[in-house]
Structure formats: structure tokens, C-alpha cells
CSV table of C-alpha atoms in Angstrom, one decimal:
chain,number,residue,atom,x,y,z
M,28,MET,CA,-10.1,21.2,-28.8
M,29,THR,CA,-6.4,20.3,-29.6
M,30,HIS,CA,-4.5,22.9,-31.5
M,31,LYS,CA,-1.9,22.0,-34.0
M,32,ASN,CA,1.0,22.5,-31.6
M,33,GLU,CA,-0.8,21.0,-28.6
M,34,ARG,CA,-1.4,17.4,-27.6
M,35,VAL,CA,-3.9,16.2,-25.0
M,36,LEU,CA,-3.8,12.7,-23.6
M,37,SER,CA,-6.9,11.8,-21.7
M,38,VAL,CA,-8.3,8.7,-20.2
M,39,ALA,CA,-11.7,9.2,-18.5
M,40,GLU,CA,-11.7,5.9,-16.5
M,41,LEU,CA,-8.4,4.3,-15.6
M,42,ALA,CA,-8.5,0.5,-15.8
M,43,ARG,CA,-6.9,-2.1,-13.5
M,44,VAL,CA,-6.7,0.3,-10.5
M,45,GLU,CA,-8.9,0.1,-7.4
M,46,GLY,CA,-11.4,3.0,-7.5
M,47,GLU,CA,-12.3,5.7,-9.9
M,48,GLY,CA,-9.8,8.1,-11.5
M,49,ALA,CA,-8.8,9.7,-14.8
M,50,LEU,CA,-5.7,10.8,-16.5
M,51,TYR,CA,-5.1,14.2,-18.3
M,52,VAL,CA,-1.8,15.3,-19.9
M,53,ARG,CA,-1.4,18.4,-22.0
M,54,THR,CA,1.7,19.3,-24.0
M,55,SER,CA,2.5,22.4,-26.1
M,56,GLY,CA,5.2,22.2,-28.6
M,57,ASP,CA,7.9,20.1,-27.1
M,58,ARG,CA,7.0,20.8,-23.4
M,59,VAL,CA,4.6,19.2,-21.0
M,60,GLN,CA,2.4,21.9,-19.7
M,61,GLU,CA,-0.1,20.1,-17.4
M,62,VAL,CA,-0.5,16.7,-15.7
M,63,ARG,CA,-3.4,15.6,-13.6
M,64,LEU,CA,-4.2,12.3,-11.9
M,65,GLU,CA,-7.9,13.2,-11.4
M,66,ILE,CA,-9.4,11.3,-8.5
M,67,TYR,CA,-13.1,11.9,-8.8
M,68,GLU,CA,-14.4,9.2,-6.6
M,69,PRO,CA,-16.7,10.7,-4.0
M,70,PRO,CA,-15.2,11.3,-0.5
M,71,ARG,CA,-15.7,8.5,2.0
M,72,PHE,CA,-16.1,10.5,5.3
M,73,PHE,CA,-14.5,7.9,7.5
M,74,GLU,CA,-12.8,10.4,9.8
M,75,ALA,CA,-16.2,12.0,10.4
M,76,PHE,CA,-17.9,8.6,11.0
M,77,LEU,CA,-15.4,7.9,13.7
M,78,ARG,CA,-16.1,11.0,15.7
M,79,GLY,CA,-18.2,10.2,18.8
M,80,ARG,CA,-17.5,6.4,18.5
M,81,ALA,CA,-15.9,4.4,21.2
M,82,HIS,CA,-12.1,3.9,21.0
M,83,THR,CA,-12.6,0.2,20.6
M,84,GLU,CA,-14.5,0.6,17.2
M,85,PRO,CA,-12.0,1.9,14.7
M,86,PRO,CA,-10.4,-1.5,13.8
M,87,ASP,CA,-13.8,-2.7,12.6
M,88,ILE,CA,-14.9,0.6,11.0
M,89,THR,CA,-11.7,1.5,9.2
M,90,ALA,CA,-11.2,-2.1,7.8
M,91,ARG,CA,-14.2,-1.2,5.6
M,92,ILE,CA,-12.1,1.5,3.8
M,93,CYS,CA,-10.5,-1.2,1.7
M,94,GLY,CA,-11.3,-4.8,0.8
M,95,ILE,CA,-7.7,-5.4,-0.4
M,96,CYS,CA,-5.8,-4.0,2.5
M,97,PRO,CA,-8.1,-4.0,5.5
M,98,VAL,CA,-5.4,-5.3,7.8
M,99,ALA,CA,-3.3,-2.2,7.2
M,100,TYR,CA,-6.2,0.0,8.5
M,101,GLN,CA,-6.8,-2.3,11.5
M,102,MET,CA,-3.1,-2.3,12.5
M,103,SER,CA,-2.6,1.4,12.2
M,104,ALA,CA,-5.8,2.1,14.1
M,105,CYS,CA,-4.8,-0.3,16.9
M,106,ALA,CA,-1.3,1.2,17.1
M,107,ALA,CA,-2.7,4.7,17.4
M,108,LEU,CA,-5.3,3.9,20.0
M,109,GLU,CA,-2.9,1.8,22.1
M,110,ASP,CA,-0.5,4.7,21.9
M,111,ALA,CA,-3.2,7.1,23.1
M,112,CYS,CA,-3.9,4.8,26.0
M,113,GLY,CA,-0.3,4.1,26.9
M,114,VAL,CA,-0.5,0.4,26.2
M,115,THR,CA,2.1,-1.8,24.5
M,116,VAL,CA,1.0,-5.3,23.5
M,117,PRO,CA,3.3,-8.2,24.5
M,118,GLY,CA,5.5,-10.0,22.0
M,119,ARG,CA,3.3,-12.9,21.2
M,120,ILE,CA,0.4,-10.6,20.2
M,121,ALA,CA,2.8,-8.4,18.2
M,122,ASP,CA,4.1,-11.5,16.4
M,123,LEU,CA,0.6,-12.7,15.5
M,124,ARG,CA,-0.2,-9.2,14.1
M,125,ARG,CA,2.9,-9.4,12.0
M,126,LEU,CA,1.8,-12.8,10.7
M,127,LEU,CA,-1.6,-11.4,9.8
M,128,TYR,CA,0.0,-8.5,8.0
M,129,CYS,CA,2.3,-10.9,6.0
M,130,GLY,CA,-0.9,-12.6,4.8
M,131,GLU,CA,-2.2,-9.2,3.5
M,132,TRP,CA,1.1,-8.4,1.7
M,133,ILE,CA,1.1,-11.8,0.0
M,134,GLU,CA,-2.5,-11.6,-1.3
M,135,SER,CA,-2.3,-7.9,-2.2
M,136,HIS,CA,1.0,-8.1,-4.0
M,137,ALA,CA,-0.1,-11.3,-5.9
M,138,LEU,CA,-3.3,-9.6,-7.0
M,139,HIS,CA,-1.4,-6.5,-8.3
M,140,ILE,CA,1.5,-8.4,-10.0
M,141,TYR,CA,-0.6,-11.0,-11.8
M,142,LEU,CA,-3.9,-9.4,-12.6
M,143,LEU,CA,-3.4,-5.6,-12.5
M,144,HIS,CA,0.2,-5.0,-13.7
M,145,ALA,CA,1.7,-7.9,-15.6
M,146,PRO,CA,-0.8,-7.5,-18.5
M,147,ASP,CA,0.8,-4.2,-19.3
M,148,PHE,CA,4.2,-5.9,-19.9
M,149,LEU,CA,2.8,-8.9,-21.8
M,150,GLY,CA,0.5,-7.0,-24.1
M,151,TYR,CA,-2.9,-8.1,-22.7
M,152,ALA,CA,-5.8,-5.7,-22.1
M,153,SER,CA,-6.8,-7.4,-18.9
M,154,GLY,CA,-6.0,-10.2,-16.5
M,155,ILE,CA,-9.1,-12.0,-17.9
M,156,GLU,CA,-7.6,-11.9,-21.4
M,157,MET,CA,-4.3,-13.1,-20.1
M,158,ALA,CA,-6.0,-16.0,-18.4
M,159,GLY,CA,-7.4,-17.1,-21.7
M,160,GLN,CA,-4.0,-17.5,-23.2
M,161,ARG,CA,-1.7,-18.0,-20.2
M,162,ARG,CA,-3.8,-19.9,-17.7
M,163,ASP,CA,-0.7,-21.2,-16.1
M,164,LEU,CA,0.4,-17.7,-15.1
M,165,VAL,CA,-2.9,-16.7,-13.6
M,166,GLU,CA,-3.3,-19.9,-11.7
M,167,ARG,CA,0.1,-19.4,-10.1
M,168,GLY,CA,-0.9,-15.9,-9.1
M,169,LEU,CA,-4.2,-17.1,-7.7
M,170,ALA,CA,-2.4,-19.9,-5.7
M,171,LEU,CA,-0.2,-17.2,-4.2
M,172,LYS,CA,-3.1,-15.1,-3.3
M,173,LYS,CA,-4.9,-18.1,-1.8
M,174,ALA,CA,-1.9,-18.7,0.5
M,175,GLY,CA,-2.2,-15.1,1.8
M,176,ASN,CA,-5.9,-15.3,2.2
M,177,ALA,CA,-5.5,-18.5,4.2
M,178,ILE,CA,-3.4,-16.6,6.8
M,179,LEU,CA,-6.0,-13.9,6.9
M,180,GLU,CA,-8.7,-16.5,7.5
M,181,ALA,CA,-6.8,-18.4,10.2
M,182,VAL,CA,-5.7,-15.3,12.1
M,183,GLY,CA,-8.2,-12.7,11.2
M,184,GLY,CA,-11.3,-14.8,11.0
M,185,ARG,CA,-12.0,-14.1,7.3
M,186,ALA,CA,-10.1,-12.9,4.3
M,187,ILE,CA,-11.9,-9.7,3.6
M,188,HIS,CA,-12.5,-7.2,6.5
M,189,PRO,CA,-11.2,-9.6,9.2
M,190,VAL,CA,-13.3,-9.8,12.3
M,191,ASN,CA,-10.9,-11.2,14.9
M,192,VAL,CA,-8.8,-8.0,15.4
M,193,ARG,CA,-9.4,-5.8,18.4
M,194,VAL,CA,-7.6,-3.0,20.2
M,195,GLY,CA,-5.2,-4.8,22.5
M,196,GLY,CA,-4.9,-7.9,20.3
M,197,PHE,CA,-7.3,-10.5,19.1
M,198,TYR,CA,-10.6,-11.9,20.2
M,199,ARG,CA,-9.3,-15.4,19.8
M,200,ALA,CA,-5.8,-16.8,19.2
M,201,PRO,CA,-5.5,-19.6,16.7
M,202,SER,CA,-4.1,-22.9,18.0
M,203,ARG,CA,-0.7,-24.1,17.0
M,204,ALA,CA,-2.4,-26.9,14.9
M,205,GLU,CA,-4.4,-24.3,13.0
M,206,LEU,CA,-1.4,-22.4,12.0
M,207,ALA,CA,0.7,-25.5,11.4
M,208,ALA,CA,-1.8,-26.5,8.7
M,209,LEU,CA,-0.7,-23.5,6.7
M,210,THR,CA,3.0,-24.6,6.5
M,211,GLU,CA,2.8,-26.9,3.5
M,212,PRO,CA,0.7,-24.5,1.4
M,213,LEU,CA,3.1,-21.7,2.3
M,214,LYS,CA,6.1,-23.8,1.3
M,215,ARG,CA,4.5,-24.3,-2.1
M,216,ALA,CA,3.8,-20.6,-2.2
M,217,LEU,CA,7.4,-19.8,-1.5
M,218,ASP,CA,8.3,-21.7,-4.7
M,219,GLY,CA,5.7,-19.7,-6.6
M,220,ALA,CA,6.9,-16.5,-5.1
M,221,LEU,CA,10.5,-17.2,-6.2
M,222,GLU,CA,9.3,-18.2,-9.7
M,223,THR,CA,7.4,-14.9,-9.8
M,224,VAL,CA,10.6,-12.9,-9.2
M,225,ARG,CA,12.3,-14.7,-12.0
M,226,TRP,CA,9.3,-14.2,-14.3
M,227,VAL,CA,8.8,-10.5,-13.8
M,228,ALA,CA,12.6,-9.8,-13.9
M,229,GLY,CA,12.4,-10.7,-17.5
M,230,PHE,CA,9.9,-8.1,-18.5
M,231,ASP,CA,10.9,-5.2,-20.8
M,232,PHE,CA,11.3,-2.2,-18.6
M,233,PRO,CA,11.7,1.4,-19.9
M,234,ASP,CA,15.0,3.0,-18.9
M,235,TYR,CA,13.6,5.5,-16.5
M,236,ALA,CA,14.3,6.9,-13.0
M,237,CYS,CA,11.5,8.5,-11.0
M,238,ALA,CA,11.5,12.3,-10.7
M,239,THR,CA,10.4,12.2,-7.0
M,240,GLN,CA,12.6,14.1,-4.6
M,241,ASP,CA,12.5,11.8,-1.6
M,242,LEU,CA,11.3,8.4,-0.3
M,243,LEU,CA,9.5,7.7,2.9
M,244,ALA,CA,8.9,4.5,4.8
M,245,LEU,CA,9.1,2.8,8.2
M,246,SER,CA,12.5,1.7,9.2
M,247,ARG,CA,13.3,-0.9,11.9
M,248,PRO,CA,17.0,-1.9,11.9
M,249,GLY,CA,17.4,-5.7,12.0
M,250,THR,CA,14.2,-6.4,10.2
M,251,TYR,CA,12.2,-5.4,7.2
M,252,ALA,CA,9.6,-3.0,8.7
M,253,ILE,CA,5.9,-3.9,8.3
M,254,GLU,CA,3.8,-3.3,11.3
M,255,ARG,CA,6.1,-1.0,13.4
M,256,GLY,CA,9.2,1.1,13.2
M,257,THR,CA,10.5,4.7,12.9
M,258,LEU,CA,9.6,6.9,10.0
M,259,ALA,CA,12.6,7.6,7.8
M,260,THR,CA,13.4,9.3,4.5
M,261,ARG,CA,16.2,8.6,2.1
M,262,SER,CA,17.4,12.2,2.6
M,263,GLY,CA,18.1,11.4,6.3
M,264,LEU,CA,15.0,12.4,8.2
M,265,LEU,CA,14.0,10.2,11.2
M,266,PHE,CA,10.9,10.8,13.2
M,267,SER,CA,8.2,9.0,15.2
M,268,ALA,CA,4.6,8.5,14.4
M,269,GLY,CA,3.8,11.3,16.8
M,270,ALA,CA,5.8,13.7,14.7
M,271,PHE,CA,4.0,12.8,11.4
M,272,ASP,CA,1.9,16.0,11.4
M,273,GLN,CA,5.0,18.1,11.8
M,274,HIS,CA,6.8,16.6,8.8
M,275,VAL,CA,3.9,15.7,6.4
M,276,ILE,CA,1.6,18.5,5.1
M,277,GLU,CA,-1.6,17.8,3.2
M,278,GLU,CA,-3.2,20.2,0.8
M,279,HIS,CA,-6.3,20.1,-1.4
M,280,VAL,CA,-6.0,20.4,-5.1
M,281,PRO,CA,-9.0,21.2,-7.3
M,282,HIS,CA,-8.9,18.1,-9.5
M,283,SER,CA,-8.8,15.5,-6.7
M,284,THR,CA,-11.0,14.3,-3.9
M,285,ALA,CA,-7.7,13.1,-2.3
M,286,LEU,CA,-5.3,15.4,-0.6
M,287,HIS,CA,-1.8,15.9,-2.0
M,288,ALA,CA,1.0,15.5,0.5
M,289,HIS,CA,4.5,16.9,0.7
M,290,LEU,CA,7.3,17.1,3.3
M,291,ALA,CA,7.3,20.2,5.5
M,292,GLY,CA,10.3,21.5,3.6
M,293,GLY,CA,8.2,21.6,0.5
M,294,GLY,CA,9.5,18.5,-1.3
M,295,ARG,CA,7.5,15.7,-2.9
M,296,TYR,CA,8.1,12.2,-1.7
M,297,LEU,CA,7.1,8.6,-2.6
M,298,THR,CA,6.0,5.9,-0.2
M,299,GLY,CA,5.6,2.2,-1.0
M,300,PRO,CA,7.8,-0.7,-2.2
M,301,LEU,CA,10.5,1.4,-3.8
M,302,ALA,CA,10.8,3.4,-0.6
M,303,ARG,CA,10.8,0.4,1.7
M,304,TYR,CA,13.4,-1.4,-0.5
M,305,ALA,CA,15.7,1.6,-0.7
M,306,LEU,CA,15.6,2.1,3.1
M,307,SER,CA,15.6,-1.5,4.3
M,308,SER,CA,16.8,-3.9,1.6
M,309,GLN,CA,19.7,-4.9,3.8
M,310,TRP,CA,17.2,-6.4,6.3
M,311,LEU,CA,15.5,-8.7,3.8
M,312,SER,CA,16.0,-12.4,4.4
M,313,PRO,CA,19.0,-14.0,2.7
M,314,LEU,CA,16.7,-15.8,0.2
M,315,ALA,CA,14.9,-12.6,-0.7
M,316,ARG,CA,18.1,-10.7,-1.0
M,317,GLU,CA,19.5,-13.4,-3.4
M,318,ALA,CA,16.3,-13.3,-5.4
M,319,ALA,CA,16.6,-9.5,-5.7
M,320,ARG,CA,20.2,-9.8,-6.8
M,321,ALA,CA,19.4,-12.4,-9.4
M,322,ALA,CA,16.6,-10.2,-10.7
M,323,GLY,CA,19.0,-7.4,-11.3
M,324,LEU,CA,18.1,-5.2,-8.3
M,325,GLY,CA,20.8,-3.3,-6.5
M,326,GLU,CA,20.6,-1.8,-3.0
M,327,THR,CA,18.0,0.6,-4.3
M,328,CYS,CA,15.6,0.8,-7.2
M,329,ASP,CA,14.5,4.2,-8.7
M,330,ASN,CA,12.7,2.9,-11.7
M,331,PRO,CA,9.0,2.7,-10.9
M,332,PHE,CA,8.4,0.4,-13.8
M,333,ARG,CA,10.5,-2.1,-12.0
M,334,SER,CA,8.4,-1.8,-8.8
M,335,ILE,CA,6.7,-5.0,-9.9
M,336,VAL,CA,10.0,-6.8,-9.3
M,337,VAL,CA,10.3,-5.2,-5.8
M,338,ARG,CA,6.8,-6.4,-5.0
M,339,ALA,CA,7.7,-9.9,-6.0
M,340,VAL,CA,10.8,-9.8,-3.8
M,341,GLU,CA,8.6,-8.5,-0.9
M,342,THR,CA,6.2,-11.4,-1.5
M,343,VAL,CA,9.1,-13.9,-1.1
M,344,TYR,CA,10.0,-12.2,2.1
M,345,ALA,CA,6.4,-12.2,3.4
M,346,VAL,CA,6.0,-15.9,2.7
M,347,GLU,CA,9.3,-16.7,4.5
M,348,GLU,CA,8.4,-14.4,7.4
M,349,ALA,CA,5.0,-16.1,7.7
M,350,LEU,CA,6.7,-19.5,7.8
M,351,ARG,CA,9.2,-18.3,10.5
M,352,LEU,CA,6.4,-16.9,12.7
M,353,ILE,CA,4.3,-20.0,12.4
M,354,ALA,CA,7.3,-22.2,13.3
M,355,ALA,CA,7.9,-20.2,16.5
M,356,TYR,CA,4.3,-19.6,17.3
M,357,GLU,CA,3.1,-19.8,20.9
M,358,PRO,CA,-0.6,-18.8,21.4
M,359,PRO,CA,-0.8,-15.6,23.4
M,360,ASP,CA,-2.8,-16.1,26.6
M,361,PRO,CA,-4.8,-14.1,27.0
M,362,PRO,CA,-5.1,-13.2,23.2
M,363,ALA,CA,-5.6,-9.5,24.1
M,364,VAL,CA,-4.6,-7.0,26.8
M,365,GLU,CA,-7.1,-4.5,28.2
M,366,VAL,CA,-6.8,-1.0,26.8
M,367,PRO,CA,-8.6,1.3,29.3
M,368,PRO,CA,-9.3,4.8,27.8
M,369,ARG,CA,-7.7,8.0,28.9
M,370,ALA,CA,-7.9,11.6,27.5
M,371,ALA,CA,-5.0,11.6,25.0
M,372,THR,CA,-4.0,11.7,21.4
M,373,GLY,CA,-2.4,8.6,19.8
M,374,HIS,CA,-0.5,8.1,16.6
M,375,GLY,CA,0.0,4.9,14.6
M,376,VAL,CA,1.9,4.1,11.4
M,377,THR,CA,2.3,0.8,9.5
M,378,GLU,CA,3.3,-0.3,6.0
M,379,ALA,CA,0.3,-1.1,3.9
M,380,PRO,CA,1.3,-3.0,0.7
M,381,ARG,CA,1.0,0.3,-1.2
M,382,GLY,CA,3.0,2.3,1.4
M,383,THR,CA,3.0,4.2,4.7
M,384,LEU,CA,-0.5,4.5,6.4
M,385,TYR,CA,-0.9,7.0,9.3
M,386,HIS,CA,-3.7,7.2,11.8
M,387,ARG,CA,-4.3,9.8,14.6
M,388,TYR,CA,-7.0,9.7,17.2
M,389,GLN,CA,-7.9,12.1,20.0
M,390,ILE,CA,-10.0,10.5,22.6
M,391,ASP,CA,-11.6,11.7,25.9
M,392,ALA,CA,-11.5,10.1,29.3
M,393,ASP,CA,-14.6,8.0,28.5
M,394,GLY,CA,-12.9,6.7,25.3
M,395,LEU,CA,-15.0,8.6,22.9
M,396,ILE,CA,-13.2,9.8,19.7
M,397,SER,CA,-13.3,13.6,19.2
M,398,THR,CA,-11.0,13.8,16.1
M,399,ALA,CA,-9.6,11.3,13.7
M,400,ARG,CA,-7.1,11.7,10.8
M,401,ILE,CA,-6.2,9.0,8.3
M,402,VAL,CA,-3.5,9.5,5.7
M,403,PRO,CA,-3.4,6.7,3.2
M,404,PRO,CA,-0.4,5.9,0.9
M,405,THR,CA,-2.1,6.7,-2.4
M,406,SER,CA,-3.0,10.2,-1.4
M,407,GLN,CA,0.6,10.7,-0.3
M,408,ASN,CA,1.8,9.4,-3.7
M,409,GLN,CA,-0.5,11.4,-5.9
M,410,ALA,CA,1.8,14.4,-6.3
M,411,ALA,CA,4.7,12.0,-7.0
M,412,ILE,CA,2.7,10.1,-9.6
M,413,GLU,CA,1.9,13.3,-11.4
M,414,ALA,CA,5.5,14.4,-11.4
M,415,ASP,CA,6.7,11.1,-12.7
M,416,LEU,CA,4.0,11.2,-15.4
M,417,GLY,CA,5.1,14.6,-16.6
M,418,ASP,CA,8.8,13.6,-16.5
M,419,PHE,CA,8.0,10.3,-18.4
M,420,VAL,CA,5.9,12.0,-21.1
M,421,GLN,CA,8.6,14.7,-21.6
M,422,ALA,CA,11.1,12.0,-22.3
M,423,HIS,CA,8.9,10.1,-24.7
M,424,LEU,CA,7.2,12.8,-26.8
M,425,GLY,CA,8.3,10.9,-29.9
M,426,LEU,CA,5.7,8.2,-29.3
M,427,ASP,CA,2.3,8.5,-31.0
M,428,ASP,CA,-0.8,9.5,-28.9
M,429,ALA,CA,-2.1,6.0,-28.5
M,430,GLU,CA,1.2,4.4,-27.4
M,431,LEU,CA,2.0,7.3,-25.1
M,432,THR,CA,-1.4,7.2,-23.5
M,433,ARG,CA,-1.0,3.4,-22.9
M,434,ARG,CA,2.4,4.0,-21.3
M,435,CYS,CA,1.0,6.7,-19.1
M,436,GLU,CA,-1.7,4.3,-17.8
M,437,GLN,CA,1.0,1.7,-17.2
M,438,ALA,CA,3.0,4.4,-15.3
M,439,ILE,CA,0.1,5.0,-13.0
M,440,ARG,CA,-0.4,1.3,-12.4
M,441,ASN,CA,3.3,1.1,-11.3
M,442,TYR,CA,2.1,2.6,-8.0
M,443,ASP,CA,-0.9,0.2,-7.5
M,444,PRO,CA,-3.0,3.2,-6.5
M,445,CYS,CA,-6.0,2.4,-4.2
M,446,ILE,CA,-8.1,5.4,-5.1
M,447,SER,CA,-11.0,4.5,-2.8
M,448,CYS,CA,-8.6,4.6,0.2
M,449,ALA,CA,-7.4,8.1,-0.8
M,450,ALA,CA,-10.7,9.9,-1.5
M,451,HIS,CA,-11.7,11.7,1.7
M,452,PHE,CA,-10.9,15.4,1.7
M,453,LEU,CA,-14.3,16.9,2.5
M,454,GLU,CA,-15.2,17.8,6.1
M,455,LEU,CA,-18.5,16.4,7.5
M,456,THR,CA,-20.0,17.5,10.7
M,457,ILE,CA,-22.4,15.1,12.5
M,458,ASP,CA,-24.6,16.3,15.4
M,459,ARG,CA,-25.8,13.5,17.6
M,460,SER,CA,-28.5,14.0,20.2
């Protein structure tokens, strides 16, 4: 029941996000009293499924966590297991992995921009409704997504849950001709990506800066970090993947099957496009930097509603980077290096489209996994999303309930949450005999 001086904004099922979640905001008088992003999707148990499995299996198993960003899970898993076994893959394999990751950034960002987020700015209830009136826009977005999927198919074997990735590299390296066939479609995609930046830059953005205390992403001076780098925060922290547990603390909250994360000092942080852009915008390609400048972005962007512009700029970069990698491609021979097991713990971090994704595996001398830990970006962002929601509502209490609720849903979609990735806080014990 809502009392006279109390307002409750509630959405039981959030739309245009991956997974199942709800929104609850309660105000009393002129103050926000409670904000909850309620992730109620059942836990997925992937860490428990991995215990007792061979160290070669996580790339295939963890890819099933998400159909939109399976490569992120595969790359973080490979990085962690190769770290445990003391193996570094050679440059040609590393470049092929980066190319595969570019494909995922392109298809994931295109999906979010065109079908999940743009309808908020254009007044459509869904991407399907938008397609009915602006078919040209949706076709451009689907063409971009197709270009990313083509990379996943050529390098990963298929677009969803790629099957060509293995610890140590790939089962098969594509030929130069196979990748060269992607060049012309990617050149057309680059035109579409640049047009996307110009298009989204013209949206009407609320004048708002996020309330989050810090930003976290991979940093790799000289390049825009995707598949490797050192963890960095805007406040000046620098640490390796092996120190992730020391700096990032996860806690259970009653209203979510995803764990909340904060930095060891107690502060909230945000990961994802805004963090990557703030820490590494200087390492974007000249074309992507110019597109960002023309779109009105400075060296950093603190308005989460403008994250759609940053994603569009990152799409330009990913298409350009894919073209560069294809032009320089030499098939690795062999396509993988052997990764013999040893008793050790390994850590891996990469940049999923939605943000930093951490994996940790402890394996024994026979290569069997004894413990696994996966920290997806959406669970890291949950506390930041709630803080931003509260701050946004506080600044817009003059809106009526319907409009304020709509804006709150839009604010959540700013972060492109992947709820299914985030939901796995329960412990599961499996006894095998």
C-alpha cells in the first residue's frame, strides 16, 4: 500500500534486458528511501559444475553461460587456465583470439544499440515496433550484427557458443582466404558503424552524471584493451588478474541471486564501456577518436545515458581492429600450444562487451578443477546501478509515476545488464563416485 506521502515505483519484469529481473523504488516525502534491482532468476551453478572437470573443459562449459557473449567466457577461462599451467600463447594465436573477440563486441553492441536501447530514446515500446516504422534503422543494425557474427563463424566455428576455441588456442586456424572474404562486408559495416555513432549522438540525453565512486577496466597502454591487460581504476589502482580477489569483494544481498561487488576499501565501482572509455580513450584508433569527438564525447563520459554513444564508438573501433587483424593475418601453425596441467591456481580477466569478466581456477596435478570462481560484469555493476537509480530518481521527483518509472527502466538498460550471467550466488556441492 502506498501512503499519501510515499511513492512506490515497481516493475515486476524488466523488458529489453537479458534475463529476469525487477525494479523497486520507494520514496517518502522528498527523499528516496529504498532502491532495489531485484535479480530473481534462479542461480546457474556453473562454478559447481566445473568442479571435478578436466582443465580443458571450461571454454566449452562456460560459453553456455551466455548466448550473447560466449567468447568473453571462453577467453577469460583460457587466460586463467593457461596462467595456472604457466603457458603463454604465441602472438598469432593471441591475434586470432582478439579478432574473435572483436566479432563478439560488434554483434553484442549492435544488438544492444538497435534493438534493446534505441527504442527508449525514440519512443518505441520494443525493437519490433521500431522495425515496423523504421525498418531502415533495424536493417542497418542487423547488418552490423551479421558482420560480427560472420567473424564468430569463421574463427569460432559458429556464432553462438563457438566450438573452435580450446585451452592453448584453437582446434583449427582459418585460412587467409576464409578471413579475407570478411573484408568487404566489414568495410560496409564500418560505414554502418560510423553512421550509428552519428545517429545515436543526436538522441535527447538527460543531463546526468553517474553517482558511482570509481570505474574499473583493463588497461593496456598503446591499445584499447579487450582480451588482456592490467586492471586499473580511475582512482589510480593498478593490479594484476592474480590480485583481483584482494581488491574486489563480493557480498550477498537478500533481494538478488547475483552477488554485489565493491572495492576492498568499501567503494562502489562501475565496469563496462564508460570505464573502458575513461581509462583508454586515448588508445582508440584515429577514426574512432574522431567519431567520438564529433559525437560530443570528451576524454571521459560520466553520463550513463550516453553509454549508447560510447558503445557505438567501440563498435567502430572493433570493426577497424578486425580489418587490421585480417589484413595482417598469418595462420598460426600449429593452431594451439599444449597446456599440460600442474597443481596451481590461475586467474584470467578480459573485457566482455558489458565489462570486466574475471575467472579463477584451482587445478591439481592431474588437471582436475577443485575450485572455480566467475565474476561477471553485471553482478559487479548491480550496486552501481542501484546507486545511479536512486540518484536519478532523487533528481527527477517532479515527474509523474508513469514517466519516472519509464525513465528508471531506461536507466537500467543503460548498462545492458546480462542478468543470466550474474545469477549464481548459491553454493552447490556435488559428490561423484
